[in-house]
Short mmCIF file of C-alpha atoms in Angstrom, two decimals:
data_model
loop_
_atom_site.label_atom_id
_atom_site.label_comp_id
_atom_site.label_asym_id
_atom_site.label_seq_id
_atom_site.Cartn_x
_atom_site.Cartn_y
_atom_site.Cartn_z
CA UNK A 1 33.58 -23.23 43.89
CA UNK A 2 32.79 -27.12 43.83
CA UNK A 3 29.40 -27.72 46.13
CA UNK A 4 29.03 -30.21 48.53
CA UNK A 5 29.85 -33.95 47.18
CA UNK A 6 27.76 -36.58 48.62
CA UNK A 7 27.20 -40.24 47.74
CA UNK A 8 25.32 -42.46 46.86
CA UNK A 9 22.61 -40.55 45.48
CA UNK A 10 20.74 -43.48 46.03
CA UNK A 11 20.69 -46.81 47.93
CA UNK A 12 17.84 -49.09 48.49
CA UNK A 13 18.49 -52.03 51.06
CA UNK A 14 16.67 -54.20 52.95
CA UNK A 15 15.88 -54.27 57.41
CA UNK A 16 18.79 -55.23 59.17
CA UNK A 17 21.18 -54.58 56.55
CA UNK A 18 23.88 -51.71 56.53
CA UNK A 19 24.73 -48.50 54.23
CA UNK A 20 27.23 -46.24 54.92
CA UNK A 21 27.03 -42.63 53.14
CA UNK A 22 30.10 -40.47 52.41
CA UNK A 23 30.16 -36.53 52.53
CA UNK A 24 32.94 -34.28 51.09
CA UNK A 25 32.00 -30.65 52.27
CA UNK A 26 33.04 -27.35 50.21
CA UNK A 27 37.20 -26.89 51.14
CA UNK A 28 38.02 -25.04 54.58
CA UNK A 29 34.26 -25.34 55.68
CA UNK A 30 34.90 -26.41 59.54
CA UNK A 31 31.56 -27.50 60.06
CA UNK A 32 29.40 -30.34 59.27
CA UNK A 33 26.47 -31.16 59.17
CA UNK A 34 24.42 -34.63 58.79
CA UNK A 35 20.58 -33.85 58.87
CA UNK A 36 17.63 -36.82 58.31
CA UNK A 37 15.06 -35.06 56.19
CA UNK A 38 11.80 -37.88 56.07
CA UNK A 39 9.59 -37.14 53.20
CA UNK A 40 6.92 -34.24 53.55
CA UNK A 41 9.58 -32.57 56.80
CA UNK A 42 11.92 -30.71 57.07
CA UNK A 43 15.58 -31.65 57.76
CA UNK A 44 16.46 -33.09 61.52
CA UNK A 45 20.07 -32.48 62.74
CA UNK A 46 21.20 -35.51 63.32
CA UNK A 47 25.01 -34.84 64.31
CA UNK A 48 27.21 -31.34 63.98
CA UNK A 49 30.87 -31.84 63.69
CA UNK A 50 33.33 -28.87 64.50
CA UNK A 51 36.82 -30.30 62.36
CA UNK A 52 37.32 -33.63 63.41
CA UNK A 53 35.56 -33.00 66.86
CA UNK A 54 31.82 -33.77 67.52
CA UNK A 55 29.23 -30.79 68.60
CA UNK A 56 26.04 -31.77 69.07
CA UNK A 57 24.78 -35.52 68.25
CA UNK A 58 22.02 -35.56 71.16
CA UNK A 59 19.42 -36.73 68.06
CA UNK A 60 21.94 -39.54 66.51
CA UNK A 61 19.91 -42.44 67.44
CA UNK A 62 23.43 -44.41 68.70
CA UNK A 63 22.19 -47.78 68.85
CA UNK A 64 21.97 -47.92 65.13
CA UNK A 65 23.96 -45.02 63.61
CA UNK A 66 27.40 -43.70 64.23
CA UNK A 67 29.41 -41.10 62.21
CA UNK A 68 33.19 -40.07 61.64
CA UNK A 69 35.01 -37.20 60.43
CA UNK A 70 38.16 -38.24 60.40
CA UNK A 71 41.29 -35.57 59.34
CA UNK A 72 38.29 -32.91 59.21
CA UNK A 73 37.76 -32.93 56.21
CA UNK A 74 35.18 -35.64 54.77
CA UNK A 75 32.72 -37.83 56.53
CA UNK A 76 30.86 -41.06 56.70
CA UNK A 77 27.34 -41.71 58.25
CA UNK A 78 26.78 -45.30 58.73
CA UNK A 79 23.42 -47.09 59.87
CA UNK A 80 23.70 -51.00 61.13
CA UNK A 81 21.34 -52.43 61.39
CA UNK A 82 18.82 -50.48 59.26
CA UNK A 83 15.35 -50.26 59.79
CA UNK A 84 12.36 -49.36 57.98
CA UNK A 85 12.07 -45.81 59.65
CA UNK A 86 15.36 -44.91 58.63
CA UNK A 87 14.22 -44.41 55.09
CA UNK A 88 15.04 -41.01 54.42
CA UNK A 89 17.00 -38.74 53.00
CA UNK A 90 20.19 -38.07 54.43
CA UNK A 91 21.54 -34.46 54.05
CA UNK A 92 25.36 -33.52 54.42
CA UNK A 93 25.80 -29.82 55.12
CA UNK A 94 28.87 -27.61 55.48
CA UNK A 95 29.71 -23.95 56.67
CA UNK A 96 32.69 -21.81 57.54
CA UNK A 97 33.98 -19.13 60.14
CA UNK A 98 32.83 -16.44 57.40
CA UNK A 99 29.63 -18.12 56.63
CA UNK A 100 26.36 -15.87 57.62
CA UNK A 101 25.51 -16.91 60.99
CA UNK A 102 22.81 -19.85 59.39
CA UNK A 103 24.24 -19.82 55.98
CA UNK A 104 24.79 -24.05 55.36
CA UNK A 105 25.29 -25.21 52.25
CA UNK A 106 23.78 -28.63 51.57
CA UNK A 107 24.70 -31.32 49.22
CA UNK A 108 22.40 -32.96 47.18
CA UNK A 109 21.36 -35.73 49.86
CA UNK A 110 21.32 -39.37 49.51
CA UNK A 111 17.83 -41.25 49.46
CA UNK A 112 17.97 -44.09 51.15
CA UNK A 113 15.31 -46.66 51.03
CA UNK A 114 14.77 -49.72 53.33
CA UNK A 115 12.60 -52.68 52.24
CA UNK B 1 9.01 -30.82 69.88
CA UNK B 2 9.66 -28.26 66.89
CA UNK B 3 9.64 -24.66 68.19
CA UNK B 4 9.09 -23.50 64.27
CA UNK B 5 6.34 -24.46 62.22
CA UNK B 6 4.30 -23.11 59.08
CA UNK B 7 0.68 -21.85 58.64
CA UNK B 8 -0.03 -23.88 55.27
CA UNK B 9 1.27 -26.94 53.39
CA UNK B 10 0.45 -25.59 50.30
CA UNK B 11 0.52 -22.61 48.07
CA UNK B 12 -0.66 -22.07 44.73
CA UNK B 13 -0.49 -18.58 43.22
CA UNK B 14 -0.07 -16.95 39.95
CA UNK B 15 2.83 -16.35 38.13
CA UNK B 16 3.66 -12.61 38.58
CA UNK B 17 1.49 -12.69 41.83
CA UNK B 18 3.74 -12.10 45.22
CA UNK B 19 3.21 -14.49 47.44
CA UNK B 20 3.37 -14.84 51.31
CA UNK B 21 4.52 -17.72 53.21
CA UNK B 22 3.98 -17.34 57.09
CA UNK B 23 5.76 -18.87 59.95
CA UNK B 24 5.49 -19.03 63.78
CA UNK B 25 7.85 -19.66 66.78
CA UNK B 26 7.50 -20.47 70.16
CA UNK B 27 10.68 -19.94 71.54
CA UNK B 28 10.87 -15.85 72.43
CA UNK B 29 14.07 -15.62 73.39
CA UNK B 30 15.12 -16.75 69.59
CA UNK B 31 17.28 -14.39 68.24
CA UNK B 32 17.92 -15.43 64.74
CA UNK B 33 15.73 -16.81 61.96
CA UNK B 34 16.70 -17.93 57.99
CA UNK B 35 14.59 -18.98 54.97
CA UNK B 36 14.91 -21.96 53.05
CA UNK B 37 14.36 -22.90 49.99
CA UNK B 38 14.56 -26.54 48.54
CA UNK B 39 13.66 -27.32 44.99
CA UNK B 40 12.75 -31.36 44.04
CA UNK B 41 15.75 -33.36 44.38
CA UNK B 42 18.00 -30.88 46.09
CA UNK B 43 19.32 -29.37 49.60
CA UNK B 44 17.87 -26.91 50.60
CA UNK B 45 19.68 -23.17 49.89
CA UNK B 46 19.40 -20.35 52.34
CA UNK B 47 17.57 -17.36 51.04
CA UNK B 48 17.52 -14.78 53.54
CA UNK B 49 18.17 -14.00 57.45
CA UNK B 50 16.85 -11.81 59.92
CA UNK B 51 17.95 -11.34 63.84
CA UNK B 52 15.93 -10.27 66.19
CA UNK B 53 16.52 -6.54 66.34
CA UNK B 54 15.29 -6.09 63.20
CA UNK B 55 11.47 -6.02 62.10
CA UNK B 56 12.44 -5.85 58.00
CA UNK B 57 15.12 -7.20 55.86
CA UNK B 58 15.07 -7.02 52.10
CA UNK B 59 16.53 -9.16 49.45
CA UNK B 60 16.39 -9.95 45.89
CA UNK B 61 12.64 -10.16 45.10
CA UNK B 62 12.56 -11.52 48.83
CA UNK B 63 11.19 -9.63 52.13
CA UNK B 64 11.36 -11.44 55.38
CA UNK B 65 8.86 -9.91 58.13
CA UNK B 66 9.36 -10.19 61.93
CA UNK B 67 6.88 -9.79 64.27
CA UNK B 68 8.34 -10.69 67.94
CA UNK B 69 4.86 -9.09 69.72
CA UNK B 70 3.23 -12.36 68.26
CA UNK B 71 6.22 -14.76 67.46
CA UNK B 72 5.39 -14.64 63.79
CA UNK B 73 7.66 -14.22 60.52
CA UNK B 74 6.76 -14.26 56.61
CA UNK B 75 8.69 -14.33 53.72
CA UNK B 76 7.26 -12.00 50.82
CA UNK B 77 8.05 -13.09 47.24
CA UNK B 78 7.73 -10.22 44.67
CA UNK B 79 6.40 -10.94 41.08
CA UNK B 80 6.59 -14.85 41.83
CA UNK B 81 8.41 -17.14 38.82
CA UNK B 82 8.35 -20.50 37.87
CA UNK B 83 11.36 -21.38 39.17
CA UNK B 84 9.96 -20.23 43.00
CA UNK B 85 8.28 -23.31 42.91
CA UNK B 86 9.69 -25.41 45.94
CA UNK B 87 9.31 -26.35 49.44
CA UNK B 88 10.55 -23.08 51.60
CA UNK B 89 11.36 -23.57 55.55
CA UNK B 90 11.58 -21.10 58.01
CA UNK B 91 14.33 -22.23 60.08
CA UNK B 92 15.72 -20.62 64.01
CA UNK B 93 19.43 -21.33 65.32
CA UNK B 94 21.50 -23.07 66.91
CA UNK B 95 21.41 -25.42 65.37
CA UNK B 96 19.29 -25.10 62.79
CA UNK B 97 15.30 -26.29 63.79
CA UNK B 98 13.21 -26.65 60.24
CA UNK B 99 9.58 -26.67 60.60
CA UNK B 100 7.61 -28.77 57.71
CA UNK B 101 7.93 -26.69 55.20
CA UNK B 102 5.39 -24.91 52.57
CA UNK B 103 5.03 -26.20 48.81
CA UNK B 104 5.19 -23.03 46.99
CA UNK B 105 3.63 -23.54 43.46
CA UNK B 106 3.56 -21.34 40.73
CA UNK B 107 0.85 -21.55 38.15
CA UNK B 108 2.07 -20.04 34.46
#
């Protein structure tokens, strides 16, 4: 069974600027996940998606970032303009109806960098 | 602010030691509560769950401890590898909280 897909693996960009990351979760997973993880924490939810419909995005700072899920089935986290704080890693997660109860399975994350 | 958080940072134990990573809550009425583990340069991969009727659960090599009298769980490692090293996060639902994490490393 293919893992979670995400990409870049790693972007480096300066303030002000904009990246966008894509996420293709593991097939028939309804869930998604896109979590912040800063180095030395742990991951922060950032925004849940339920198919194409949004769950919970109260910590999606929505001045600078936005996300889609369009079809539910892949997704794109976008950041414009980018600041310093925002480097991070950016996690995609994914989990199904059958799933244990808080069983995700991650991808490998994008690093992003901002000069 | 985070309702989950870990003891230690850091870890360092023997290779074919068990070790014991500890982790409080705050939130009582928490019902459910997974382990983490994320190696360098990876998500992280669930290990084990426990809910909150249950003071024990058993895994491979892994025992995760629940003690709701003083909001406190641990994660037991038997016989402890090399390839344990890694950041492990005691996490609560819904949705998933992660506390800071403790660096687990094994010494050969």
């Amino acid at each position: 069974e293919a893992g979670v897909a995400q990409s870049p693996r790693y972007k480096i960009i300066e303030k002000r600027q904009s990246v966008a990351f894509w996420c293709n979760p593991i097939s028939g997973h309804a869930t998604l996940y896109w979590y912040q993880q800063i180095l030395g924490q742990g991951p922060k939810l950032l925004i849940q998606f339920q198919n194409n419909g949004v769950v919970d995005d109260s910590q999606l700072p929505k001045d600078r970032f936005s996300a889609e899920r369009l079809k539910g089935v892949d997704s794109t986290l976008k950041i414009q303009p980018a600041k310093l704080e925002d480097s991070a890693v950016y996690l995609c997660a994914s989990s199904s109806g059958t799933s244990r109860a808080g069983e995700l399975f991650f991808g490998e994350g994008s690093r992003l960098t901002v000069l | 602010g985070e309702s989950v958080g870990l003891h230690l940072p850091t870890l360092s134990v023997q290779e074919g030691d068990n070790s014991i990573i500890n982790c409080a809550y705050s939130n009582s009425a928490s019902d459910y509560f997974i382990w983490y583990k994320q190696e360098s340069g990876k998500g992280p991969q669930f290990i084990i769950d426990i809910r909150s009727n249950m003071d024990k659960r058993q895994g491979q090599r892994v025992t995760v401890l629940l003690n709701k009298t003083v909001k406190h769980l641990s994660l037991q490692i038997a016989a402890t590898q090399p390839g344990d090293s890694a950041v492990y996060f005691c996490a609560e639902r819904e949705p998933l909280v992660f506390g800071k994490g403790t660096r687990l490393s094994v010494i050969a």
